[in-house]
XYZ file of C-alpha atoms in Angstrom:
652
model
C -10.000 15.426 34.919
C -13.482 16.483 33.922
C -13.998 17.026 30.150
C -16.062 19.550 28.252
C -19.503 18.073 27.853
C -20.586 17.318 24.230
C -23.980 18.772 24.766
C -22.630 22.106 25.971
C -20.910 22.878 22.620
C -22.708 25.752 20.925
C -23.323 25.436 17.264
C -21.262 23.063 15.013
C -24.438 21.049 14.355
C -23.039 19.350 11.172
C -19.927 18.273 13.181
C -21.790 16.877 16.115
C -24.176 15.053 13.725
C -21.255 13.439 11.669
C -19.544 12.295 14.863
C -22.685 10.844 16.352
C -23.604 9.018 13.060
C -20.126 7.430 13.072
C -20.632 6.447 16.701
C -23.792 4.731 15.618
C -22.143 3.154 12.487
C -18.274 3.115 12.507
C -18.455 1.452 9.011
C -19.102 5.015 7.698
C -15.381 5.560 7.752
C -14.675 8.299 10.125
C -14.880 12.131 10.057
C -12.473 14.844 8.723
C -12.900 18.230 10.570
C -11.572 21.147 8.608
C -11.538 24.640 10.065
C -9.712 27.735 11.136
C -7.855 27.935 14.434
C -9.801 28.367 17.577
C -13.149 26.822 16.535
C -13.462 24.081 19.162
C -12.709 21.298 16.826
C -10.569 19.341 19.242
C -13.004 20.060 22.166
C -15.861 18.596 20.289
C -14.028 15.517 19.222
C -12.488 14.754 22.793
C -15.949 15.253 24.352
C -17.457 12.353 22.045
C -15.562 9.622 23.932
C -17.629 10.182 27.170
C -20.836 9.320 25.217
C -19.738 6.006 23.936
C -21.045 3.003 25.618
C -18.737 1.185 28.006
C -16.904 -1.943 26.496
C -16.584 -5.331 28.007
C -12.947 -6.704 27.564
C -10.906 -9.792 28.601
C -9.059 -9.083 31.792
C -5.426 -8.606 31.149
C -5.690 -8.440 27.318
C -3.596 -5.465 26.093
C -5.748 -5.556 22.824
C -9.209 -5.093 24.364
C -10.607 -8.449 23.103
C -14.422 -8.795 23.480
C -15.106 -11.682 25.825
C -18.060 -12.800 23.773
C -15.988 -13.024 20.531
C -12.203 -12.820 21.226
C -9.901 -12.206 18.328
C -8.511 -15.641 17.388
C -5.170 -13.800 16.257
C -4.722 -11.810 19.366
C -1.145 -11.687 20.286
C -2.220 -12.047 23.900
C -4.398 -15.045 23.134
C -5.625 -17.545 22.700
C -8.208 -16.541 25.408
C -9.987 -19.273 27.305
C -13.769 -19.305 27.094
C -15.776 -18.510 30.094
C -13.453 -15.767 31.418
C -15.001 -13.044 33.606
C -15.189 -9.820 31.574
C -13.868 -6.474 32.763
C -15.950 -3.385 31.763
C -14.226 -0.103 31.114
C -14.989 3.188 29.412
C -14.415 3.581 25.644
C -10.941 5.125 25.135
C -9.781 8.160 23.112
C -6.307 7.555 21.721
C -4.557 10.631 20.453
C -1.850 10.473 17.708
C 0.825 13.094 17.809
C 1.969 14.463 14.585
C 5.626 13.405 15.111
C 4.679 9.781 15.936
C 6.743 6.944 14.298
C 5.297 3.966 12.428
C 6.193 1.755 15.521
C 4.282 4.057 17.790
C 1.265 3.798 15.534
C 1.101 0.073 14.680
C 3.157 -1.416 17.589
C 6.719 -2.930 17.315
C 8.338 -6.343 17.509
C 11.199 -6.754 19.753
C 13.457 -8.483 17.222
C 16.460 -8.598 19.411
C 14.506 -10.862 22.039
C 13.008 -12.843 19.111
C 16.412 -13.853 17.738
C 18.426 -14.204 21.004
C 15.684 -15.723 23.290
C 13.169 -17.153 20.736
C 10.553 -14.947 22.122
C 8.015 -13.274 19.909
C 7.525 -10.037 21.996
C 5.050 -7.449 20.639
C 4.624 -4.022 22.093
C 1.102 -2.660 21.177
C 0.777 0.730 19.597
C -1.946 3.394 19.246
C -4.142 1.204 16.965
C -4.392 -1.309 19.704
C -5.141 1.321 22.311
C -7.933 2.836 20.116
C -9.575 -0.665 19.427
C -13.426 -0.325 20.256
C -12.927 3.437 20.859
C -11.774 6.587 19.059
C -8.579 7.359 17.386
C -8.075 11.216 17.119
C -5.403 12.761 14.913
C -5.011 16.449 15.313
C -3.393 18.327 12.361
C -3.808 15.092 10.226
C -2.732 17.118 7.237
C 0.824 17.434 8.657
C 0.972 13.714 9.430
C 3.347 11.704 6.965
C 1.393 10.230 4.132
C 2.625 6.617 4.997
C 1.045 6.931 8.519
C -2.112 8.311 7.171
C -2.423 5.384 4.632
C -1.647 3.055 7.677
C -4.471 4.512 9.695
C -7.091 4.503 6.976
C -6.202 0.889 5.870
C -6.657 -0.315 9.533
C -9.850 1.775 9.864
C -11.276 0.213 6.702
C -10.232 -3.435 7.336
C -10.626 -3.482 11.128
C -7.277 -5.115 11.310
C -3.698 -3.929 12.039
C -0.622 -5.719 10.479
C 2.900 -5.485 11.685
C 5.544 -7.197 9.543
C 9.216 -6.997 10.100
C 12.029 -9.371 8.735
C 9.656 -12.256 8.092
C 7.878 -11.992 11.475
C 4.199 -11.099 11.255
C 1.649 -10.053 13.938
C -1.970 -9.083 13.364
C -4.640 -7.914 15.801
C -8.087 -6.339 15.629
C -8.288 -2.641 15.249
C -11.790 -1.235 14.946
C -12.126 2.274 15.956
C -13.762 5.686 15.066
C -11.151 7.672 13.149
C -11.396 11.418 13.493
C -8.853 13.872 11.941
C -8.845 17.632 12.423
C -7.022 20.159 10.337
C -6.503 23.769 9.484
C -6.418 24.139 5.602
C -4.210 27.097 5.762
C -1.331 24.867 7.008
C -1.612 22.507 4.037
C -4.104 20.182 2.371
C -4.499 16.499 2.429
C -4.002 14.880 -1.009
C -7.337 14.213 -2.814
C -6.678 10.497 -2.664
C -6.626 10.734 1.213
C -9.559 13.118 1.415
C -11.536 10.494 -0.312
C -10.634 7.895 2.237
C -12.468 9.685 5.033
C -16.186 8.833 5.110
C -17.520 12.316 6.076
C -15.976 15.784 6.045
C -17.300 18.798 7.906
C -16.139 22.474 7.524
C -16.115 24.290 10.802
C -16.133 28.211 11.157
C -16.537 30.353 14.021
C -20.076 32.009 14.280
C -20.399 35.601 13.046
C -23.517 36.100 15.407
C -22.347 38.115 18.430
C -25.005 36.637 20.662
C -23.880 33.102 19.906
C -20.225 34.078 20.285
C -20.979 35.546 23.727
C -22.685 32.273 24.630
C -19.439 30.446 23.743
C -17.359 32.556 25.773
C -19.800 32.568 28.831
C -19.892 28.724 28.873
C -16.181 28.338 28.424
C -15.515 30.742 31.372
C -17.927 28.860 33.493
C -16.276 25.487 32.651
C -12.841 26.952 33.515
C -14.089 28.367 36.893
C -15.650 24.879 38.008
C -15.445 21.974 35.475
C -17.105 19.523 37.774
C -20.110 21.685 38.489
C -20.279 22.720 34.799
C -20.353 19.183 33.717
C -23.003 18.234 36.200
C -25.270 20.881 34.659
C -25.204 19.058 31.530
C -25.199 15.512 32.868
C -28.729 14.838 31.883
C -28.208 15.822 28.321
C -25.033 13.737 28.140
C -26.982 10.753 29.519
C -29.719 11.210 26.887
C -27.250 11.360 24.051
C -25.458 8.278 25.306
C -28.738 6.224 25.542
C -29.797 7.501 22.116
C -26.443 6.134 20.615
C -27.166 2.711 22.160
C -30.705 2.704 20.885
C -29.628 3.570 17.446
C -26.878 0.976 17.330
C -29.508 -1.533 18.294
C -31.916 -0.306 15.590
C -29.316 -0.021 12.784
C -29.372 -3.754 11.498
C -33.211 -3.359 11.003
C -33.110 -0.302 8.977
C -34.286 -0.761 5.409
C -32.802 1.050 2.447
C -35.554 1.053 -0.259
C -34.647 0.858 -4.024
C -35.916 4.407 -4.411
C -33.547 5.757 -1.849
C -30.604 3.657 -3.372
C -31.316 5.129 -6.801
C -31.308 8.602 -5.246
C -27.890 7.945 -3.742
C -26.329 6.788 -7.018
C -27.976 9.406 -8.952
C -26.483 12.132 -6.789
C -23.015 10.604 -6.881
C -23.214 10.473 -10.628
C -24.447 13.992 -10.877
C -21.558 15.355 -8.861
C -19.115 13.309 -10.941
C -17.382 11.632 -7.999
C -14.757 9.059 -8.762
C -15.081 5.455 -7.705
C -17.878 3.823 -5.736
C -16.680 4.774 -2.160
C -18.972 7.771 -2.108
C -21.976 5.708 -2.955
C -21.261 3.262 -0.065
C -20.557 6.016 2.395
C -23.730 7.838 1.502
C -25.719 4.634 1.897
C -24.238 3.811 5.276
C -24.741 7.416 6.371
C -28.277 7.516 5.467
C -29.047 4.291 7.193
C -27.318 5.392 10.263
C -29.218 8.732 10.154
C -32.497 6.907 9.962
C -31.533 4.737 13.051
C -30.495 8.005 14.865
C -33.852 9.611 14.202
C -35.686 6.465 15.401
C -37.007 5.284 11.925
C -36.906 1.917 10.238
C -36.584 3.050 6.648
C -34.333 5.597 4.807
C -36.159 8.532 3.432
C -35.114 11.225 0.778
C -34.244 13.591 3.521
C -31.706 11.130 4.849
C -30.258 10.914 1.343
C -30.029 14.814 1.168
C -28.311 14.894 4.675
C -25.947 12.024 3.754
C -24.938 13.798 0.432
C -24.095 17.136 2.333
C -21.743 15.237 4.685
C -20.139 12.597 2.249
C -19.730 14.416 -1.014
C -18.231 17.975 -0.622
C -14.692 16.791 0.061
C -14.678 14.374 -2.793
C -15.437 17.211 -5.361
C -11.939 18.659 -5.232
C -9.555 17.357 -7.901
C -6.930 20.041 -8.507
C -4.453 20.778 -5.548
C -4.781 24.505 -6.616
C -8.513 24.614 -6.322
C -9.653 26.979 -3.659
C -10.359 25.013 -0.606
C -13.263 27.334 0.347
C -15.176 27.301 -2.907
C -18.036 25.015 -3.747
C -15.653 22.435 -5.242
C -14.085 21.912 -1.799
C -17.022 22.461 0.653
C -20.711 22.510 0.296
C -22.813 21.265 -2.444
C -24.775 23.024 -5.194
C -28.318 22.487 -3.650
C -30.023 23.051 -7.063
C -27.926 20.265 -8.625
C -28.638 17.939 -5.619
C -32.397 18.519 -5.932
C -32.325 18.095 -9.617
C -30.504 14.749 -9.342
C -33.110 13.463 -6.861
C -35.973 14.613 -9.079
C -34.560 12.833 -12.061
C -34.908 9.487 -10.249
C -38.614 10.097 -10.098
C -38.632 9.222 -6.373
C -38.678 12.838 -5.011
C -41.590 15.241 -5.519
C -40.912 18.382 -7.346
C -41.933 20.477 -4.379
C -39.240 19.026 -2.319
C -37.893 21.561 0.347
C -35.173 23.721 -1.144
C -32.570 24.526 1.583
C -30.061 25.994 -1.031
C -29.223 29.747 -1.622
C -31.535 32.071 -3.667
C -30.879 33.138 -7.201
C -28.418 35.939 -6.030
C -24.757 35.677 -6.030
C -23.471 33.128 -3.335
C -19.729 34.088 -3.446
C -19.920 37.329 -1.688
C -18.203 37.806 1.621
C -18.929 40.436 4.307
C -19.487 43.780 2.783
C -20.478 42.391 -0.669
C -16.712 41.486 -1.775
C -15.830 38.202 -3.208
C -15.097 35.634 -0.560
C -12.335 34.116 -2.323
C -10.774 37.190 -4.146
C -8.612 38.755 -1.493
C -6.965 42.115 -1.693
C -4.934 42.661 -4.705
C -2.138 43.976 -2.585
C -2.136 41.096 -0.191
C 1.219 39.420 0.723
C 3.126 42.438 1.676
C 2.795 44.895 -1.319
C 2.902 42.677 -4.253
C 0.654 45.091 -6.057
C 0.794 48.791 -6.111
C 0.210 51.810 -8.425
C 3.784 51.624 -9.664
C 3.588 48.136 -10.987
C 1.883 46.642 -13.990
C -1.511 44.860 -13.626
C -0.834 41.288 -12.548
C -0.291 38.728 -15.243
C -1.880 35.336 -14.858
C 0.470 32.286 -14.873
C 0.681 29.942 -17.806
C -0.495 26.336 -17.683
C 1.528 24.328 -15.223
C 3.644 21.257 -16.494
C 5.663 18.481 -15.039
C 9.144 19.847 -13.903
C 12.463 18.094 -13.685
C 13.375 17.208 -10.173
C 15.435 19.946 -8.257
C 16.858 18.732 -5.018
C 19.955 19.052 -2.893
C 22.837 16.998 -4.131
C 23.977 15.641 -0.694
C 21.916 13.301 1.340
C 20.290 14.596 4.512
C 20.271 12.741 7.780
C 16.739 11.936 9.211
C 14.751 14.870 7.759
C 11.037 14.691 7.761
C 9.488 12.158 5.369
C 8.849 13.414 1.777
C 9.649 12.748 -1.828
C 12.448 15.199 -2.718
C 15.928 14.978 -1.221
C 17.792 11.860 -0.350
C 18.052 11.209 3.319
C 19.244 8.389 5.604
C 16.891 7.326 8.458
C 14.368 4.771 9.466
C 12.414 4.718 6.178
C 13.346 3.920 2.614
C 15.336 1.106 1.046
C 18.285 -0.686 2.787
C 21.586 0.388 1.370
C 23.984 -1.065 3.989
C 24.399 -2.290 7.621
C 26.299 -1.060 10.895
C 26.792 -2.147 14.379
C 24.049 -0.364 16.411
C 25.223 2.457 18.705
C 22.534 2.025 21.165
C 19.127 0.093 21.113
C 18.553 -1.940 18.186
C 15.853 -0.229 16.011
C 16.137 -1.545 12.494
C 17.482 -5.035 12.343
C 19.347 -6.167 9.133
C 18.682 -9.899 9.341
C 21.121 -11.038 6.514
C 23.972 -8.918 7.844
C 23.342 -10.323 11.363
C 23.352 -13.915 10.165
C 26.609 -13.170 8.235
C 28.311 -11.844 11.250
C 27.230 -14.734 13.430
C 28.011 -17.532 10.994
C 31.929 -17.784 11.262
C 31.716 -18.207 15.031
C 29.229 -21.049 15.373
C 31.844 -23.783 15.849
C 33.735 -21.729 18.463
C 30.495 -21.175 20.363
C 29.844 -24.802 20.586
C 26.897 -25.035 18.229
C 25.507 -28.543 18.374
C 21.945 -28.327 17.121
C 20.144 -26.622 14.174
C 19.621 -23.327 15.822
C 21.988 -20.434 15.348
C 23.867 -19.206 18.337
C 23.588 -15.515 18.478
C 25.287 -12.876 20.642
C 24.491 -9.208 21.173
C 27.526 -8.118 19.205
C 26.395 -10.146 16.127
C 23.375 -7.722 15.667
C 23.478 -5.410 12.734
C 21.332 -2.358 12.151
C 19.971 -1.510 8.649
C 21.100 1.628 7.044
C 18.112 2.881 5.039
C 17.979 5.710 2.404
C 14.739 7.367 1.621
C 13.362 10.687 0.554
C 12.815 13.670 2.774
C 10.578 16.808 2.622
C 12.323 20.068 2.102
C 11.591 23.674 2.417
C 11.551 25.095 -1.135
C 11.976 28.924 -0.995
C 11.230 30.672 -4.116
C 12.952 34.139 -4.668
C 11.197 35.650 -7.667
C 12.277 38.762 -9.691
C 9.184 40.838 -10.321
C 11.082 43.862 -11.756
C 10.640 45.790 -14.994
C 13.209 43.580 -16.735
C 10.661 40.611 -16.214
C 7.631 42.711 -17.082
C 7.023 41.668 -20.753
C 3.693 39.951 -20.416
C 4.462 36.989 -22.409
C 7.714 36.268 -20.530
C 6.089 36.942 -17.181
C 3.339 34.499 -17.995
C 5.987 31.886 -18.679
C 7.850 32.728 -15.517
C 4.755 32.382 -13.324
C 3.721 29.255 -15.131
C 7.199 27.881 -14.263
C 6.911 28.769 -10.577
C 3.379 27.327 -10.531
C 4.721 24.140 -11.870
C 7.404 24.031 -9.279
C 4.743 24.626 -6.711
C 2.666 21.707 -8.061
C 5.834 19.668 -7.823
C 6.376 20.802 -4.109
C 2.815 19.798 -3.325
C 3.270 16.336 -4.680
C 6.521 15.937 -2.850
C 5.058 17.187 0.485
C 7.426 20.111 0.847
C 6.856 23.475 2.641
C 7.168 26.385 0.430
C 7.787 30.113 0.833
C 7.833 32.964 -1.588
C 10.103 36.139 -1.672
C 9.570 38.646 -4.316
C 11.802 41.607 -5.229
C 11.264 44.834 -7.314
C 11.501 48.533 -7.077
C 13.832 49.232 -4.174
C 13.052 46.301 -1.760
C 12.092 42.740 -1.426
C 8.942 41.338 0.302
C 8.114 38.012 1.908
C 4.996 37.418 -0.187
C 4.368 34.078 1.665
C 6.153 32.828 4.907
C 7.078 29.139 4.726
C 3.940 27.126 4.904
C 2.586 23.618 3.749
C -0.242 25.256 1.927
C 0.621 25.617 -1.749
C -2.804 27.080 -2.328
C -1.798 30.262 -0.521
C 1.464 30.355 -2.565
C -0.340 29.941 -5.976
C -2.865 32.720 -4.916
C -0.072 35.111 -4.024
C 1.757 34.231 -7.150
C -1.300 34.925 -9.476
C -1.620 38.455 -7.859
C 2.090 39.301 -8.178
C 2.526 42.584 -10.044
C 5.715 43.571 -11.844
C 7.571 46.678 -12.689
C 10.378 48.868 -11.377
C 14.095 48.380 -10.766
C 15.829 45.077 -9.804
C 17.050 45.026 -6.249
C 18.574 41.555 -6.542
C 20.794 41.989 -3.471
C 17.694 42.872 -1.380
C 15.938 39.759 -2.698
C 18.760 37.458 -1.699
C 19.209 39.107 1.793
C 15.450 38.700 2.461
C 15.732 35.079 1.507
C 18.676 34.621 3.771
C 16.758 36.029 6.730
C 13.776 33.776 6.072
C 16.116 30.727 5.712
C 17.833 31.614 9.060
C 14.542 31.906 10.949
C 13.232 28.644 9.527
C 16.368 26.800 10.623
C 15.637 27.719 14.127
C 11.996 26.751 13.801
C 12.479 23.465 11.925
C 16.089 22.438 12.137
C 15.540 18.965 10.661
C 14.141 20.289 7.337
C 16.649 21.194 4.725
C 16.175 24.056 2.464
C 16.237 24.478 -1.339
C 16.572 27.967 -2.521
C 15.089 28.519 -6.098
C 16.049 31.975 -7.488
C 14.013 32.925 -10.672
C 15.639 35.805 -12.380
C 17.510 37.005 -15.437
C 20.551 37.848 -13.223
C 20.419 41.602 -13.676
C 20.549 43.958 -10.773
C 19.898 47.751 -11.231
C 19.455 48.910 -7.650
C 21.393 48.328 -4.342
C 24.728 46.699 -3.614
C 26.533 43.911 -5.599
C 24.455 40.701 -4.960
C 27.674 38.597 -5.096
C 28.496 39.352 -1.474
C 25.042 38.099 -0.178
C 25.147 35.179 -2.497
C 28.415 33.917 -1.017
C 26.776 34.048 2.470
C 24.127 31.733 1.081
C 26.763 29.275 -0.385
C 25.841 26.535 2.225
C 22.263 26.296 1.052
C 21.322 23.994 -1.840
C 20.334 26.325 -4.579
C 19.049 26.518 -8.190
C 18.942 29.610 -10.407
C 16.265 29.445 -13.169
C 17.627 31.642 -15.872
C 14.990 33.796 -17.360
C 17.123 35.788 -19.725
C 16.023 35.961 -23.317
C 16.900 37.543 -26.582
C 19.677 37.153 -29.064
C 22.380 38.651 -26.777
C 22.755 36.873 -23.463
C 25.029 38.220 -20.644
C 25.122 34.896 -18.591
C 24.536 36.804 -15.327
C 22.229 34.038 -13.877
C 25.154 31.609 -14.363
C 27.508 33.865 -12.486
C 24.937 34.087 -9.641
C 24.521 30.423 -9.468
C 28.249 30.092 -9.186
C 28.368 32.559 -6.261
C 25.564 30.711 -4.574
C 27.470 27.242 -5.079
C 24.483 26.109 -6.929
C 23.434 25.313 -10.534
C 21.726 27.188 -13.273
C 19.102 25.981 -15.643
C 17.348 27.776 -18.425
C 13.777 28.487 -18.083
C 12.856 26.457 -21.110
C 14.965 23.569 -19.586
C 12.779 23.268 -16.500
C 10.327 20.962 -18.088
C 10.778 17.238 -17.441
C 9.953 16.540 -21.276
C 12.854 18.774 -22.267
C 15.231 16.904 -20.097
C 13.922 13.604 -21.544
C 14.582 14.957 -25.152
C 18.117 15.984 -24.220
C 18.884 12.585 -22.919
C 17.450 11.030 -26.004
C 19.649 13.326 -28.177
C 22.810 12.402 -26.216
C 22.026 8.687 -26.501
C 21.494 9.100 -30.213
C 24.839 10.818 -30.732
C 26.614 8.272 -28.604
C-alpha cells in the first residue's frame, strides 16, 4: 500500500526536522511528538520509514544482522563469513498500547528448553525494529515498565531477555518515536527526559494552509499511487540527503566555543543531569551535517536547544503542559546564555517574542486561563469565588482491600497476573506462560526413579510443569465525589479540602491511575471531569471549583454511580475506587442512603470534613452504607498515620 509522502506534509517544520536529524544520527535518542488529535502526527512518522536507506541483512537471520559486522551474540548465529547479503527496506515496527513485555522484548519457550533441551527464542518488536524505526502511538498510555524497556534498549542498542536463569541478548538499534495527546495524560518527567528531542504539534490557524492540507489529503485518498508519484522527486532528494549527511557526520567538528554555548544554555535553563548537554551536542552536530557543513555554528546550537530542552523544563506534574515550562524556550534567556559565553555577537538574531505579553490566546484572553465556569457549571453567580487549594502533601494509601485479577499495571490496588512478585504456583490451565522453576522441579523430583532416570539430567513430563502465581499492583479509576455546598464554604476549610483532593490527585498521578471528578452543590451534581489519565485537567477544574448553596448528597452519589457504570463498560479490567469528600450532611433531595447501598460493591472511602466541637458522625454512617471506610480529613496525611503507629507502639 502506498503511504503518504513525507515531503507532501504541510507545515510541522520542527517535527520533520527532528525526525530527519534522528535519521542522520540515531544516537540523539529519538523524538517525542506531543499534540492535539488530528494533527497528522502519525502520518508524518509513518512516512519517514520510506526515506531511510535500505539495509543489507544476513539472509535468514530474524534479527537483521549486518553481513559486514554480524552480532556475535545473535540468537540465530554465529553467522559464517562471506555470506551473500540480502537487501531490504528499513522497517517501521509499531508497538500497540496493550502489548505485553514478551511481545516487545521477545520470549523464551521455557517448556521446550526444559523438556527438549532446546533454547528456542521468539523475537519481539525490538528485533523487528532493529536498524529501522520503532513507533509507539499514545506512548503516554503505555505501561511504565515497557517504556523503560524501550528507552533502555534505544540507549544501549541491545535488548536483553532473562527468564528463570536463561539469558538471551541481541542487537536493537532503532529510531524511537513516540506520539501522544497531552490531554490523555502526561509522561512522568523522568521518562520525558529520556527522549532526545520533543516537538509540540498544533493544527495551523491559517485558513489557506488548512485548505492546502485538506486538498492534498483528498487528492491522496482519490489516488494514492498518482499522488505519491507527484512527490517522488522530493522523496528521492530527501533520501539522498540523509545518506550524504550520515556520511558527513563523523567529520563534523564541534568547536570549544559551540560546546561552551551548549553547556551555558543547559545551565541557564537549570536542566537536571548531563543528558541534555549530550543530546544538544549530538543534535547540533547532526544539524551541521544535514546542512552540509563541517563545523557546528551558534545557529546550530540555538536550533538544538529549541528541540532538546523544552520538555526537560517541566518538573511538577501539575505544571501547565502548554506553558513555557513545558514547551518552548524563553528566547531572551537563550540569547543571554549564549552571549555570556563570549562566543555569540550581541547583535545575534532574535527570533523570540516582542516585549508584549506572550500568553494571550485568540481574542486577547489568557491561553491557559480557561473559562471560570468550565467543567459543567462549577462556577456561577450563586457560588462564592473559587478558593485556591492548599499545598499538596503525601497522603496515606487508599486502595481496594481485595486483590484484583489482571487489571492494568500500576501502583495502587493489589492484583494477580503476569507481573509482580511470585506468591505461589499452580498447574497451568493451557499454554505455559510463567514457569515456576522451583515448583516444577519439586513436582518432578519424587518420580525420577519410576521414570528410569539413569544420568544426571532430570526427566520432566508435561504434567510436572508449574505456573507462577504473581501478585503485583494495578492502576485504578479514582473517582472523586466532592461536596461543594455551603456547609463546606468556609474559606479556610475549603482550602484544606481542596488541598487534600489535590494531594490525592498527586498520589493518583504517581500511581498511574485514571481520575474523574464529580461535584455537587445547590440542587444537582455535575461531572466536572470525565475519567481521564490527565491529572492536570483535574487539578485545573479543582482550582476553579466554586462553593455555595444546599447539599444534594444523593444527587452526587447518583451521578458517581452513572459515571462508574459507564466506565465499567468502557474499561472493564480497571477497578474503581470512589473517594467521597464531604461532611456527610444533606439538605436537598432524597435520603442518600438508598443510593449509597447501590454503590456498596464499589471500593469506597469517605473523607470526613466535619469540624467543630459537636460532631454528628454523618460521614461515618455514609461510609457504612457504602460498605467502605471513613477517615478524618486531618488523618489523610501519611505523616499523621506514621505518628499514630508510633503512638500505638509506644503504648504497647
